[in-house]
Tab-separated table of C-alpha atoms in Angstrom:
chain	number	residue	atom	x	y	z
A	1	MET	CA	-46.053	-11.054	8.932
A	2	THR	CA	-47.102	-14.646	9.544
A	3	GLU	CA	-44.426	-16.629	11.395
A	4	ARG	CA	-44.039	-20.225	10.340
A	5	ARG	CA	-42.904	-22.869	12.814
A	6	ASP	CA	-41.059	-25.749	11.197
A	7	PRO	CA	-40.484	-29.071	12.973
A	8	LEU	CA	-37.241	-29.279	14.923
A	9	GLU	CA	-34.367	-31.120	13.274
A	10	THR	CA	-33.008	-34.188	15.065
A	11	LEU	CA	-29.404	-33.127	15.648
A	12	SER	CA	-26.782	-35.748	16.379
A	13	LEU	CA	-23.068	-35.435	17.093
A	14	GLU	CA	-21.335	-38.718	16.403
A	15	VAL	CA	-18.049	-39.131	18.283
A	16	GLY	CA	-16.154	-42.349	18.866
A	17	GLY	CA	-18.983	-44.472	17.540
A	18	ASN	CA	-21.551	-42.853	19.847
A	19	SER	CA	-24.439	-40.734	18.569
A	20	LEU	CA	-25.136	-37.939	21.041
A	21	THR	CA	-28.510	-36.138	20.917
A	22	GLY	CA	-30.468	-33.838	23.207
A	23	TRP	CA	-28.746	-30.602	22.273
A	24	SER	CA	-30.534	-27.501	23.585
A	25	GLU	CA	-28.738	-25.046	21.273
A	26	VAL	CA	-27.033	-25.537	17.909
A	27	GLU	CA	-25.329	-23.076	15.546
A	28	ILE	CA	-23.613	-24.148	12.317
A	29	GLU	CA	-21.890	-21.721	9.954
A	30	TYR	CA	-20.453	-22.174	6.459
A	31	GLY	CA	-20.062	-20.075	3.333
A	32	VAL	CA	-18.505	-19.573	-0.056
A	33	GLU	CA	-15.735	-17.413	1.428
A	34	GLN	CA	-15.207	-19.660	4.462
A	35	ALA	CA	-12.772	-22.544	3.984
A	36	VAL	CA	-13.770	-24.302	7.216
A	37	ARG	CA	-17.329	-24.808	8.439
A	38	CYS	CA	-17.811	-24.806	12.189
A	39	ALA	CA	-20.496	-25.651	14.726
A	40	ARG	CA	-21.340	-24.891	18.340
A	41	LEU	CA	-23.577	-27.224	20.347
A	42	VAL	CA	-24.857	-26.916	23.934
A	43	ILE	CA	-26.186	-29.693	26.152
A	44	SER	CA	-27.192	-29.634	29.808
A	45	ASP	CA	-25.074	-32.634	30.833
A	46	PHE	CA	-23.540	-35.913	29.656
A	47	GLU	CA	-25.044	-37.869	32.553
A	48	GLY	CA	-22.079	-37.091	34.753
A	49	GLU	CA	-19.397	-38.556	32.454
A	50	LEU	CA	-17.511	-36.491	29.903
A	51	LYS	CA	-16.451	-38.770	27.054
A	52	ILE	CA	-15.711	-36.080	24.463
A	53	ARG	CA	-12.172	-34.777	23.998
A	54	PRO	CA	-10.666	-32.242	21.592
A	55	ASP	CA	-9.410	-33.675	18.265
A	56	MET	CA	-11.696	-36.704	18.320
A	57	PRO	CA	-13.197	-37.443	14.862
A	58	ALA	CA	-16.769	-36.159	14.719
A	59	THR	CA	-19.713	-35.787	12.362
A	60	ILE	CA	-22.876	-33.717	12.689
A	61	LYS	CA	-26.131	-34.814	11.068
A	62	ALA	CA	-29.521	-33.127	10.865
A	63	SER	CA	-32.325	-35.684	10.672
A	64	GLY	CA	-29.863	-38.069	9.037
A	65	ASP	CA	-28.345	-35.583	6.535
A	66	LEU	CA	-24.617	-34.979	6.898
A	67	ILE	CA	-23.594	-31.367	7.564
A	68	ILE	CA	-20.050	-31.527	9.002
A	69	THR	CA	-17.275	-34.111	8.962
A	70	GLY	CA	-14.344	-33.116	11.109
A	71	TYR	CA	-13.059	-32.984	14.648
A	72	VAL	CA	-14.049	-31.821	18.092
A	73	ARG	CA	-12.263	-28.505	18.604
A	74	ASP	CA	-13.285	-27.267	22.082
A	75	VAL	CA	-15.098	-28.787	25.070
A	76	GLU	CA	-16.259	-26.309	27.728
A	77	PRO	CA	-18.177	-27.564	30.789
A	78	GLU	CA	-19.497	-24.878	33.148
A	79	HIS	CA	-22.057	-24.310	35.872
A	80	ASP	CA	-23.456	-21.821	38.349
A	81	GLU	CA	-25.691	-22.280	41.405
A	82	ASN	CA	-28.717	-23.179	39.316
A	83	SER	CA	-27.534	-24.816	36.116
A	84	HIS	CA	-24.878	-26.853	34.386
A	85	LYS	CA	-24.033	-27.107	30.690
A	86	VAL	CA	-21.377	-28.338	28.280
A	87	THR	CA	-20.527	-26.435	25.094
A	88	VAL	CA	-18.848	-28.384	22.291
A	89	SER	CA	-17.434	-26.899	19.092
A	90	VAL	CA	-16.676	-28.873	15.947
A	91	VAL	CA	-14.659	-27.909	12.881
A	92	SER	CA	-14.440	-29.444	9.416
A	93	LYS	CA	-11.530	-31.689	8.401
A	94	ALA	CA	-10.594	-28.837	6.071
A	95	VAL	CA	-9.100	-27.043	9.082
A	96	ASP	CA	-5.910	-29.050	8.561
A	97	LEU	CA	-5.376	-27.446	5.153
A	98	VAL	CA	-5.662	-24.020	6.753
A	99	GLU	CA	-3.570	-24.518	9.897
A	100	THR	CA	-0.876	-27.088	9.025
A	101	SER	CA	2.189	-26.721	6.810
A	102	ILE	CA	2.658	-28.394	3.441
A	103	ASP	CA	5.198	-31.222	3.778
A	104	HIS	CA	6.092	-32.000	0.166
A	105	PRO	CA	9.463	-33.523	-0.848
A	106	SER	CA	10.352	-30.753	-3.296
A	107	GLY	CA	7.725	-28.054	-2.710
A	108	PHE	CA	7.629	-27.558	-6.462
A	109	VAL	CA	5.449	-28.612	-9.386
A	110	SER	CA	5.392	-27.464	-13.001
A	111	GLN	CA	2.921	-27.499	-15.887
A	112	LYS	CA	-0.102	-28.371	-13.751
A	113	ASP	CA	-3.491	-26.707	-13.385
A	114	ILE	CA	-4.970	-25.487	-10.108
A	115	GLY	CA	-6.715	-28.772	-9.401
A	116	GLU	CA	-3.540	-30.811	-9.875
A	117	ILE	CA	-1.517	-28.360	-7.784
A	118	ALA	CA	-4.122	-28.404	-5.014
A	119	LYS	CA	-4.179	-32.194	-4.869
A	120	THR	CA	-0.373	-32.495	-5.036
A	121	PHE	CA	0.106	-30.199	-2.048
A	122	ASP	CA	-2.683	-31.794	0.017
A	123	THR	CA	-0.053	-33.596	2.069
A	124	GLU	CA	-2.452	-34.144	4.999
A	125	GLY	CA	-4.801	-36.182	2.792
A	126	VAL	CA	-7.889	-34.080	3.489
A	127	GLY	CA	-9.222	-34.332	-0.072
A	128	VAL	CA	-9.799	-31.708	-2.758
A	129	GLU	CA	-12.666	-31.451	-5.256
A	130	VAL	CA	-12.397	-29.121	-8.260
A	131	ASP	CA	-15.540	-28.105	-10.149
A	132	GLU	CA	-13.915	-26.340	-13.093
A	133	ASP	CA	-11.089	-26.720	-15.598
A	134	PHE	CA	-8.431	-24.086	-15.034
A	135	PRO	CA	-5.448	-23.033	-17.180
A	136	VAL	CA	-2.092	-24.717	-16.632
A	137	GLU	CA	0.371	-22.856	-14.389
A	138	PRO	CA	4.022	-22.919	-15.549
A	139	ALA	CA	5.294	-23.495	-12.005
A	140	SER	CA	4.211	-23.427	-8.368
A	141	PHE	CA	6.687	-23.043	-5.478
A	142	VAL	CA	5.840	-23.559	-1.792
A	143	ASN	CA	7.557	-21.339	0.754
A	144	THR	CA	8.749	-23.343	3.740
A	145	GLY	CA	6.101	-23.406	6.436
A	146	ASP	CA	3.201	-22.275	4.254
A	147	SER	CA	-0.155	-23.925	4.748
A	148	TRP	CA	-2.135	-25.316	1.812
A	149	PHE	CA	-4.688	-22.511	2.082
A	150	TYR	CA	-2.046	-19.771	2.306
A	151	HIS	CA	-0.405	-21.155	-0.835
A	152	MET	CA	-3.534	-21.856	-2.874
A	153	GLU	CA	-5.793	-18.922	-1.994
A	154	PRO	CA	-3.927	-16.228	-4.014
A	155	MET	CA	-3.736	-18.573	-7.007
A	156	THR	CA	-7.443	-19.434	-6.954
A	157	ARG	CA	-8.311	-15.771	-6.365
A	158	SER	CA	-6.360	-14.805	-9.472
A	159	HIS	CA	-8.658	-17.100	-11.467
A	160	GLY	CA	-11.807	-15.872	-9.707
A	161	ALA	CA	-12.467	-19.182	-7.944
A	162	PHE	CA	-13.668	-19.774	-4.382
A	163	ILE	CA	-12.361	-22.175	-1.725
A	164	TYR	CA	-14.850	-23.721	0.699
A	165	ASP	CA	-15.528	-27.119	2.229
A	166	THR	CA	-18.063	-29.897	1.748
A	167	PRO	CA	-20.178	-31.792	4.302
A	168	GLU	CA	-17.669	-34.645	3.924
A	169	GLY	CA	-14.880	-32.344	5.130
A	170	LYS	CA	-13.117	-32.000	1.788
A	171	ILE	CA	-12.068	-28.738	0.184
A	172	ARG	CA	-13.991	-27.617	-2.888
A	173	ILE	CA	-12.570	-25.216	-5.487
A	174	ALA	CA	-15.481	-23.814	-7.481
A	175	TYR	CA	-16.095	-20.969	-9.913
A	176	LYS	CA	-19.770	-20.613	-10.866
A	177	PRO	CA	-22.892	-21.221	-8.731
A	178	ARG	CA	-23.336	-25.000	-8.459
A	179	GLY	CA	-27.107	-25.287	-8.537
A	180	ARG	CA	-30.465	-23.857	-7.607
A	181	HIS	CA	-32.664	-24.378	-4.553
A	182	ASP	CA	-36.268	-25.423	-5.093
A	183	GLY	CA	-38.948	-22.954	-4.084
A	184	GLY	CA	-37.976	-19.510	-2.872
A	185	LEU	CA	-37.951	-17.013	-0.043
A	186	THR	CA	-41.257	-15.169	0.369
A	187	ILE	CA	-43.251	-13.122	2.853
A	188	GLY	CA	-46.939	-13.143	3.725
A	189	ASP	CA	-49.271	-16.061	4.374
A	190	GLY	CA	-47.492	-19.291	3.614
A	191	GLY	CA	-44.163	-17.527	3.290
A	192	ASN	CA	-41.008	-18.589	5.079
A	193	ILE	CA	-39.281	-15.237	5.691
A	194	ILE	CA	-39.165	-14.182	9.350
A	195	ALA	CA	-36.895	-11.143	9.028
A	196	ALA	CA	-34.956	-9.435	6.262
A	197	SER	CA	-32.631	-6.535	5.636
A	198	ALA	CA	-30.803	-5.265	2.579
A	199	LYS	CA	-27.835	-3.085	1.783
A	200	LEU	CA	-27.143	-1.279	-1.473
A	201	THR	CA	-23.762	0.391	-1.534
A	202	GLY	CA	-21.278	2.078	-3.811
A	203	LYS	CA	-18.333	1.187	-1.568
A	204	ALA	CA	-16.843	-1.566	-3.722
A	205	ARG	CA	-17.603	-0.016	-7.118
A	206	TYR	CA	-14.929	1.507	-9.352
A	207	SER	CA	-15.201	3.352	-12.620
A	208	GLU	CA	-12.098	1.567	-13.891
A	209	VAL	CA	-10.201	-1.519	-12.740
A	210	ILE	CA	-6.608	-1.859	-13.912
A	211	VAL	CA	-4.902	-5.246	-13.597
A	212	ARG	CA	-1.136	-5.441	-14.051
A	213	GLY	CA	1.309	-8.318	-14.070
A	214	GLN	CA	4.411	-9.873	-15.560
A	215	SER	CA	5.197	-13.098	-17.356
A	216	SER	CA	8.110	-15.281	-16.301
A	217	ARG	CA	8.884	-15.864	-19.961
A	218	GLY	CA	9.761	-13.474	-22.757
A	219	ARG	CA	11.163	-9.957	-22.926
A	220	GLY	CA	9.891	-6.473	-23.614
A	221	ALA	CA	6.485	-4.904	-23.073
A	222	ALA	CA	4.599	-8.038	-24.137
A	223	ALA	CA	6.001	-9.882	-21.112
A	224	LEU	CA	7.034	-7.250	-18.563
A	225	ARG	CA	4.372	-4.541	-18.851
A	226	LEU	CA	1.131	-6.427	-19.244
A	227	GLU	CA	-1.988	-4.488	-18.329
A	228	ALA	CA	-5.746	-4.751	-18.815
A	229	ARG	CA	-8.453	-2.212	-18.022
A	230	ALA	CA	-12.174	-2.692	-17.485
A	231	ARG	CA	-14.658	0.144	-17.069
A	232	ASP	CA	-17.977	0.246	-15.234
A	233	GLY	CA	-20.080	2.934	-16.878
A	234	SER	CA	-22.651	2.940	-14.076
A	235	VAL	CA	-20.170	4.622	-11.682
A	236	GLY	CA	-20.710	8.335	-12.201
A	237	ARG	CA	-17.274	9.644	-11.260
A	238	SER	CA	-13.609	8.726	-11.554
A	239	ARG	CA	-12.750	5.919	-9.099
A	240	LYS	CA	-9.826	3.738	-10.166
A	241	ARG	CA	-8.448	0.556	-8.631
A	242	ILE	CA	-5.128	-1.086	-9.557
A	243	ILE	CA	-4.676	-4.818	-8.927
A	244	VAL	CA	-1.442	-6.790	-9.165
A	245	HIS	CA	-2.185	-10.234	-10.624
A	246	GLU	CA	-1.086	-12.947	-8.180
A	247	SER	CA	-0.055	-15.753	-10.547
A	248	GLU	CA	1.614	-16.277	-13.928
A	249	THR	CA	0.409	-13.539	-16.267
A	250	THR	CA	-0.852	-13.556	-19.830
A	251	ALA	CA	-2.841	-10.917	-21.670
A	252	GLY	CA	-5.893	-13.180	-21.707
A	253	LYS	CA	-5.717	-13.779	-17.949
A	254	LEU	CA	-5.485	-10.066	-17.210
A	255	LYS	CA	-8.454	-9.179	-19.390
A	256	ARG	CA	-10.612	-11.887	-17.837
A	257	ARG	CA	-9.522	-10.769	-14.369
A	258	ALA	CA	-10.341	-7.115	-15.038
A	259	LYS	CA	-13.795	-7.934	-16.377
A	260	ARG	CA	-14.467	-10.347	-13.512
A	261	GLU	CA	-13.454	-7.797	-10.859
A	262	VAL	CA	-15.880	-5.218	-12.257
A	263	LYS	CA	-18.755	-7.699	-12.444
A	264	ARG	CA	-18.057	-9.107	-8.998
A	265	ALA	CA	-17.941	-5.621	-7.473
A	266	ALA	CA	-21.275	-4.829	-9.105
A	267	GLY	CA	-22.806	-7.978	-7.637
A	268	SER	CA	-21.351	-7.394	-4.177
A	269	SER	CA	-22.880	-3.929	-4.028
A	270	ARG	CA	-26.338	-5.522	-3.721
A	271	GLU	CA	-26.721	-7.801	-0.676
A	272	ALA	CA	-29.489	-8.991	1.623
A	273	ASN	CA	-29.684	-10.912	4.894
A	274	ILE	CA	-32.793	-13.035	5.290
A	275	THR	CA	-33.875	-15.221	8.219
A	276	VAL	CA	-36.225	-18.056	7.314
A	277	ALA	CA	-38.086	-20.763	9.189
A	278	GLY	CA	-36.376	-24.117	8.793
A	279	TRP	CA	-33.103	-25.234	7.278
A	280	ARG	CA	-34.399	-26.656	4.013
A	281	ASP	CA	-35.811	-25.679	0.637
A	282	ASP	CA	-39.143	-26.887	-0.721
A	283	LYS	CA	-37.734	-30.306	-1.606
A	284	GLY	CA	-35.978	-30.847	1.707
A	285	ARG	CA	-32.444	-29.884	0.721
A	286	ILE	CA	-30.450	-28.104	3.429
A	287	PHE	CA	-29.469	-24.622	2.251
A	288	GLU	CA	-26.059	-24.531	0.570
A	289	PRO	CA	-23.692	-21.701	-0.344
A	290	HIS	CA	-22.973	-20.984	-4.019
A	291	PHE	CA	-26.576	-21.915	-4.883
A	292	LEU	CA	-29.193	-19.656	-6.457
A	293	ILE	CA	-32.595	-19.026	-4.899
A	294	GLY	CA	-35.534	-16.828	-5.828
A	295	VAL	CA	-36.517	-14.000	-3.470
A	296	ASP	CA	-39.871	-12.203	-3.443
A	297	ASN	CA	-39.850	-9.590	-0.696
A	298	ALA	CA	-41.329	-6.226	-1.639
A	299	ARG	CA	-40.588	-4.847	1.828
A	300	ILE	CA	-36.890	-4.683	0.992
A	301	TYR	CA	-37.627	-3.972	-2.687
A	302	LEU	CA	-36.132	-7.307	-3.744
A	303	GLN	CA	-37.791	-9.582	-6.318
A	304	GLN	CA	-35.172	-11.518	-8.248
A	305	ASP	CA	-32.797	-14.475	-8.097
A	306	MET	CA	-29.995	-14.146	-5.571
A	307	ALA	CA	-26.937	-16.270	-4.755
A	308	ILE	CA	-26.333	-17.672	-1.280
A	309	LYS	CA	-23.038	-16.359	0.038
A	310	SER	CA	-23.142	-17.871	3.521
A	311	VAL	CA	-25.443	-19.917	5.754
A	312	ARG	CA	-25.974	-19.912	9.509
A	313	LEU	CA	-28.189	-22.688	10.837
A	314	MET	CA	-29.684	-22.292	14.332
A	315	GLN	CA	-31.908	-24.427	16.517
A	316	SER	CA	-33.029	-24.055	20.104
A	317	THR	CA	-35.260	-26.205	22.276
A	318	GLU	CA	-35.318	-23.727	25.156
A	319	GLN	CA	-38.746	-22.494	26.208
A	320	GLY	CA	-39.523	-19.095	24.738
A	321	GLY	CA	-36.896	-19.453	22.019
A	322	ALA	CA	-37.655	-22.837	20.523
A	323	GLY	CA	-37.404	-23.053	16.777
A	324	THR	CA	-35.315	-23.880	13.739
A	325	ARG	CA	-33.976	-20.961	11.739
A	326	ALA	CA	-31.573	-20.305	8.883
A	327	GLU	CA	-29.831	-16.972	8.315
A	328	LEU	CA	-28.884	-16.567	4.662
A	329	CYS	CA	-26.488	-13.913	3.402
A	330	LEU	CA	-27.480	-13.300	-0.227
A	331	CYS	CA	-25.810	-11.354	-3.000
A	332	ASP	CA	-26.431	-10.587	-6.635
A	333	PRO	CA	-25.328	-13.718	-8.572
A	334	ARG	CA	-22.658	-11.721	-10.401
A	335	ALA	CA	-20.681	-11.496	-7.158
A	336	LEU	CA	-20.245	-15.288	-7.250
A	337	ASN	CA	-19.566	-15.515	-10.997
A	338	GLY	CA	-23.212	-15.995	-11.903
A	339	GLU	CA	-25.279	-14.114	-14.464
A	340	LYS	CA	-27.342	-10.972	-14.134
A	341	PRO	CA	-30.855	-11.866	-12.872
A	342	ALA	CA	-33.394	-11.839	-15.676
A	343	GLY	CA	-37.073	-12.515	-16.294
A	344	LYS	CA	-40.328	-11.070	-15.001
A	345	ALA	CA	-39.354	-11.312	-11.332
A	346	ALA	CA	-36.224	-9.198	-11.831
A	347	LYS	CA	-38.187	-6.576	-13.785
A	348	LYS	CA	-40.545	-6.088	-10.813
A	349	THR	CA	-37.617	-4.943	-8.700
A	350	GLY	CA	-37.137	-1.783	-10.711
A	351	GLU	CA	-34.113	0.466	-10.498
A	352	VAL	CA	-33.378	-0.324	-6.835
A	353	TRP	CA	-31.821	-3.737	-7.522
A	354	ASP	CA	-31.867	-4.038	-11.301
A	355	MET	CA	-28.826	-1.869	-11.867
A	356	PRO	CA	-26.943	-1.662	-15.180
A	357	ASP	CA	-24.990	-4.830	-15.896
A	358	ALA	CA	-21.246	-4.373	-15.519
A	359	ASP	CA	-20.192	-5.474	-18.995
A	360	PRO	CA	-16.956	-3.544	-19.255
A	361	THR	CA	-14.920	-2.507	-22.238
A	362	ILE	CA	-11.469	-4.075	-22.208
A	363	SER	CA	-8.179	-2.577	-23.258
A	364	ALA	CA	-4.668	-3.973	-22.933
A	365	GLN	CA	-1.138	-2.611	-23.121
A	366	GLY	CA	2.097	-4.447	-23.817
A	367	THR	CA	0.354	-7.138	-25.871
A	368	VAL	CA	0.709	-8.171	-29.484
A	369	GLY	CA	-1.857	-9.967	-31.590
A	370	VAL	CA	-4.399	-10.580	-28.815
A	371	ASP	CA	-8.071	-11.175	-29.582
A	372	TYR	CA	-10.248	-9.240	-27.169
């Protein structure tokens, strides 16, 4: 396999108005299931004067493009007889919505959707962006001491949405893949893949998913014994999973949840990890989670669109290990609320990856007059 060497990125950590460069090692991690992106940077020395302290506002840029807005988390100087280095870690501003408690006058809102609830309880002023319109929730109560993430994560999960942060340090609540990277991931001459592995598993697959819940309003089976079932016909034996819906329940919510759980499990059962040269797609965009990208790698029997689940950016200037690399965790788009891959590329993959689409049949109990 031909190994491609991309130019090194110019990495800068801006702290207190100073732009610090010369980092010998850099690792940056972020993903669709990771609320807070984080980075680790190593430098040989700060010319004898340590001006960085924990909790100082910080940004990280790669050749001028913003990757992280947040704070210095740890500063670790060390040495031995032959060398000296300082390791600095940085976390996104979103960390304050994960670690601090909501301080709201009443701790209660009513008749608001997820976006409005999320912004109301952002009492630290971090910032919340919502990519979708979600149904209105009758009420939302905050338990004393709960963090924003602890309060919001079960609610967003019940609607199938993901919580992750932006380069500006804000929280994003998103449902479907947000875009598509230009170019693709390929092997051979001119390709950008350095290493790849894949995993196909039946671990997360169930023949039937049953979602149950209750409504805070009404009486009888239509309110107190709501249930929806979704079946995955590609699972060859009886494997059932029961889920308790985390937020206010309606028949429509349960049916959408059951169908979504089956499709997401189908997508998650097909994953790949690919290391590529460079941090950017063909048009210079740094790889982002919740984006689609084409993959053409016959060596792992994968030739179809995949969704980026997480990204790990690495750069080293050390002799023998110099280079700029990106490790991409990829999954079938259905795992991130995308569509089943289609077209000529997907057909090349054959039965290994192109499994039956999980388009389940839906049934419901305790409901009256519901359109399926």
